[in-house]
């Protein structure tokens, strides 16, 4: 059953049900830059996105995913939230920009291949002009047995408030796009 069960029936068929595995349809990314594998839950002001770190992950460095990739995973959760909202309102997925972060906390230097991650994004503020702030968290929910003891025991890898902007008409585009 869709999370947006309180919507009028005529809108229900435009909303995807969870888990959503076609995450590329929610993001303005393509190919290997789509880092999230599925949307596990979403609502009016939040989204949860899962990602499995595979051996061919585009951001691996020396066989591990470094902490520098954590912000991008949280940002893609925000992008998926925006994509879900666009689909809910029968609008195209728009380009979005990560403007910066506040309150960034990193609790691990890296995660190994085989780790399953869960990124959550909760909308704090969003205005009609496309500016928004999302409180985000990245957790590990499964890891290779030999590596799980080196990861934070509470599961939290990173936490931050992400400042984002999604213009209605990015430079070089028109209403026809």
Coordinates of C-alpha atoms in Angstrom, one line a residue:
X1 CA 0.0 0.0 0.0
X2 CA 1.4 3.5 -0.9
X3 CA 2.6 5.6 2.0
X4 CA 0.4 8.5 0.7
X5 CA -2.8 6.6 1.5
X6 CA -4.6 9.8 2.5
X7 CA -4.5 11.3 -1.0
X8 CA -7.6 11.3 -3.2
X9 CA -7.9 8.1 -5.2
X10 CA -7.3 9.8 -8.6
X11 CA -3.7 10.5 -7.5
X12 CA -2.9 7.1 -6.1
X13 CA -1.8 5.5 -9.3
X14 CA 0.9 8.1 -10.0
X15 CA 2.7 7.3 -6.8
X16 CA 5.2 4.4 -6.7
X17 CA 4.9 1.8 -3.9
X18 CA 7.9 0.8 -1.8
X19 CA 10.3 -0.7 -2.2
X20 CA 11.1 1.5 -5.3
X21 CA 14.0 -0.2 -7.2
X22 CA 13.9 2.1 -10.2
X23 CA 15.7 4.9 -8.4
X24 CA 17.2 6.3 -11.7
X25 CA 13.7 7.5 -12.6
X26 CA 13.7 9.7 -9.5
X27 CA 17.1 11.3 -10.0
X28 CA 18.6 13.6 -12.7
X29 CA 21.6 11.2 -12.7
X30 CA 22.4 8.3 -15.0
X31 CA 24.5 5.2 -15.2
X32 CA 26.9 4.4 -12.4
X33 CA 26.3 7.8 -10.8
X34 CA 23.0 6.6 -9.4
X35 CA 24.3 5.4 -6.1
X36 CA 21.1 4.5 -4.3
X37 CA 19.5 1.1 -5.1
X38 CA 16.0 1.4 -3.6
X39 CA 13.6 3.6 -1.7
X40 CA 12.4 1.6 1.4
X41 CA 10.0 4.2 2.8
X42 CA 8.8 7.8 2.1
X43 CA 6.3 10.3 3.3
X44 CA 5.3 13.9 3.0
X45 CA 8.5 15.1 4.6
X46 CA 11.0 12.2 4.5
X47 CA 12.6 9.4 2.5
X48 CA 14.8 6.4 3.3
X49 CA 17.1 5.1 0.6
X50 CA 19.2 1.9 0.6
X51 CA 22.5 1.4 -1.2
X52 CA 24.6 -1.8 -1.4
X53 CA 28.4 -1.1 -1.8
X54 CA 29.5 -3.4 -4.7
X55 CA 33.0 -4.1 -6.1
X56 CA 32.3 -1.8 -9.1
X57 CA 31.0 1.2 -7.1
X58 CA 32.1 4.3 -8.9
X59 CA 33.4 6.1 -5.7
X60 CA 35.5 3.3 -4.3
X61 CA 39.1 4.2 -3.5
X62 CA 41.5 1.4 -2.7
X63 CA 38.7 -1.1 -2.5
X64 CA 36.7 0.9 0.2
X65 CA 34.1 3.6 0.1
X66 CA 35.7 6.7 1.7
X67 CA 33.8 9.0 4.0
X68 CA 34.0 11.7 1.3
X69 CA 31.2 9.7 -0.5
X70 CA 28.8 9.9 2.5
X71 CA 27.5 13.3 1.6
X72 CA 26.7 12.3 -2.0
X73 CA 24.7 9.3 -0.7
X74 CA 22.7 11.6 1.6
X75 CA 22.3 14.1 -1.2
X76 CA 20.9 11.4 -3.5
X77 CA 18.3 10.6 -0.8
X78 CA 17.3 14.2 -0.9
X79 CA 17.2 14.0 -4.8
X80 CA 15.0 10.9 -4.6
X81 CA 12.6 12.7 -2.2
X82 CA 12.4 15.5 -4.8
X83 CA 11.8 13.0 -7.5
X84 CA 9.0 11.3 -5.6
X85 CA 7.4 14.7 -4.9
X86 CA 7.6 15.5 -8.7
X87 CA 5.9 12.2 -9.6
X88 CA 3.3 12.8 -7.0
X89 CA 2.5 16.1 -8.6
X90 CA 2.7 14.8 -12.2
X91 CA 5.8 17.0 -12.9
X92 CA 9.2 16.1 -14.4
X93 CA 12.2 15.3 -12.2
X94 CA 14.2 18.5 -11.9
X95 CA 17.9 19.2 -11.6
X96 CA 19.0 19.9 -8.0
X97 CA 22.2 21.3 -6.5
X98 CA 23.9 20.7 -3.2
X99 CA 24.8 24.1 -1.9
X100 CA 26.5 23.1 1.3
X101 CA 26.2 21.4 4.6
X102 CA 25.9 22.4 8.2
X103 CA 26.4 20.3 11.3
X104 CA 28.4 17.7 9.4
X105 CA 29.5 14.8 11.7
X106 CA 31.5 11.8 10.3
X107 CA 31.7 8.7 12.5
X108 CA 33.7 6.4 10.2
X109 CA 36.6 6.9 7.8
X110 CA 35.2 4.3 5.2
X111 CA 33.0 1.3 4.7
X112 CA 34.0 -1.9 2.9
X113 CA 32.6 -3.5 -0.2
X114 CA 29.6 -5.6 0.7
X115 CA 28.2 -3.1 3.2
X116 CA 24.5 -2.1 3.0
X117 CA 23.7 1.5 3.8
X118 CA 20.5 3.4 4.6
X119 CA 20.3 7.2 3.9
X120 CA 17.5 9.1 5.5
X121 CA 16.5 12.7 4.6
X122 CA 13.9 14.7 6.6
X123 CA 12.7 18.0 5.2
X124 CA 13.4 20.8 7.6
X125 CA 12.5 23.8 5.4
X126 CA 11.6 24.1 1.7
X127 CA 10.3 27.2 0.0
X128 CA 8.4 27.7 -3.3
X129 CA 11.6 29.1 -5.0
X130 CA 13.4 25.7 -4.7
X131 CA 15.6 26.3 -1.6
X132 CA 15.5 23.6 1.0
X133 CA 17.2 22.2 4.1
X134 CA 17.2 18.5 4.9
X135 CA 18.4 16.8 8.0
X136 CA 20.1 13.7 6.9
X137 CA 21.7 10.6 8.3
X138 CA 23.7 7.7 6.8
X139 CA 23.7 4.3 8.6
X140 CA 25.2 0.9 7.9
X141 CA 22.6 -1.8 8.3
X142 CA 24.7 -4.8 7.2
X143 CA 28.4 -5.4 6.5
X144 CA 30.8 -8.3 5.9
X145 CA 31.3 -10.2 9.1
X146 CA 35.0 -9.4 9.2
X147 CA 34.4 -5.7 8.9
X148 CA 31.3 -5.0 11.0
X149 CA 33.4 -4.7 14.2
X150 CA 35.4 -1.8 12.7
X151 CA 32.2 0.2 12.0
X152 CA 30.3 2.3 14.6
X153 CA 28.3 0.0 16.8
X154 CA 25.2 2.3 16.7
X155 CA 25.2 2.2 12.9
X156 CA 25.6 5.9 12.3
X157 CA 28.2 6.7 9.7
X158 CA 27.4 10.4 9.1
X159 CA 24.9 13.1 9.9
X160 CA 24.4 16.6 8.4
X161 CA 22.0 19.3 7.4
X162 CA 22.1 19.6 3.6
X163 CA 21.3 23.0 1.9
X164 CA 19.9 22.3 -1.5
X165 CA 18.5 24.3 -4.5
X166 CA 16.3 23.0 -7.3
X167 CA 15.5 25.8 -9.8
X168 CA 12.3 25.4 -11.8
X169 CA 14.1 26.3 -15.0
X170 CA 17.9 25.7 -14.8
X171 CA 20.1 27.8 -17.1
X172 CA 19.8 26.5 -20.7
X173 CA 16.3 24.8 -20.3
X174 CA 12.8 25.9 -21.1
X175 CA 9.3 24.9 -20.2
X176 CA 9.4 22.5 -23.1
X177 CA 12.0 20.3 -21.5

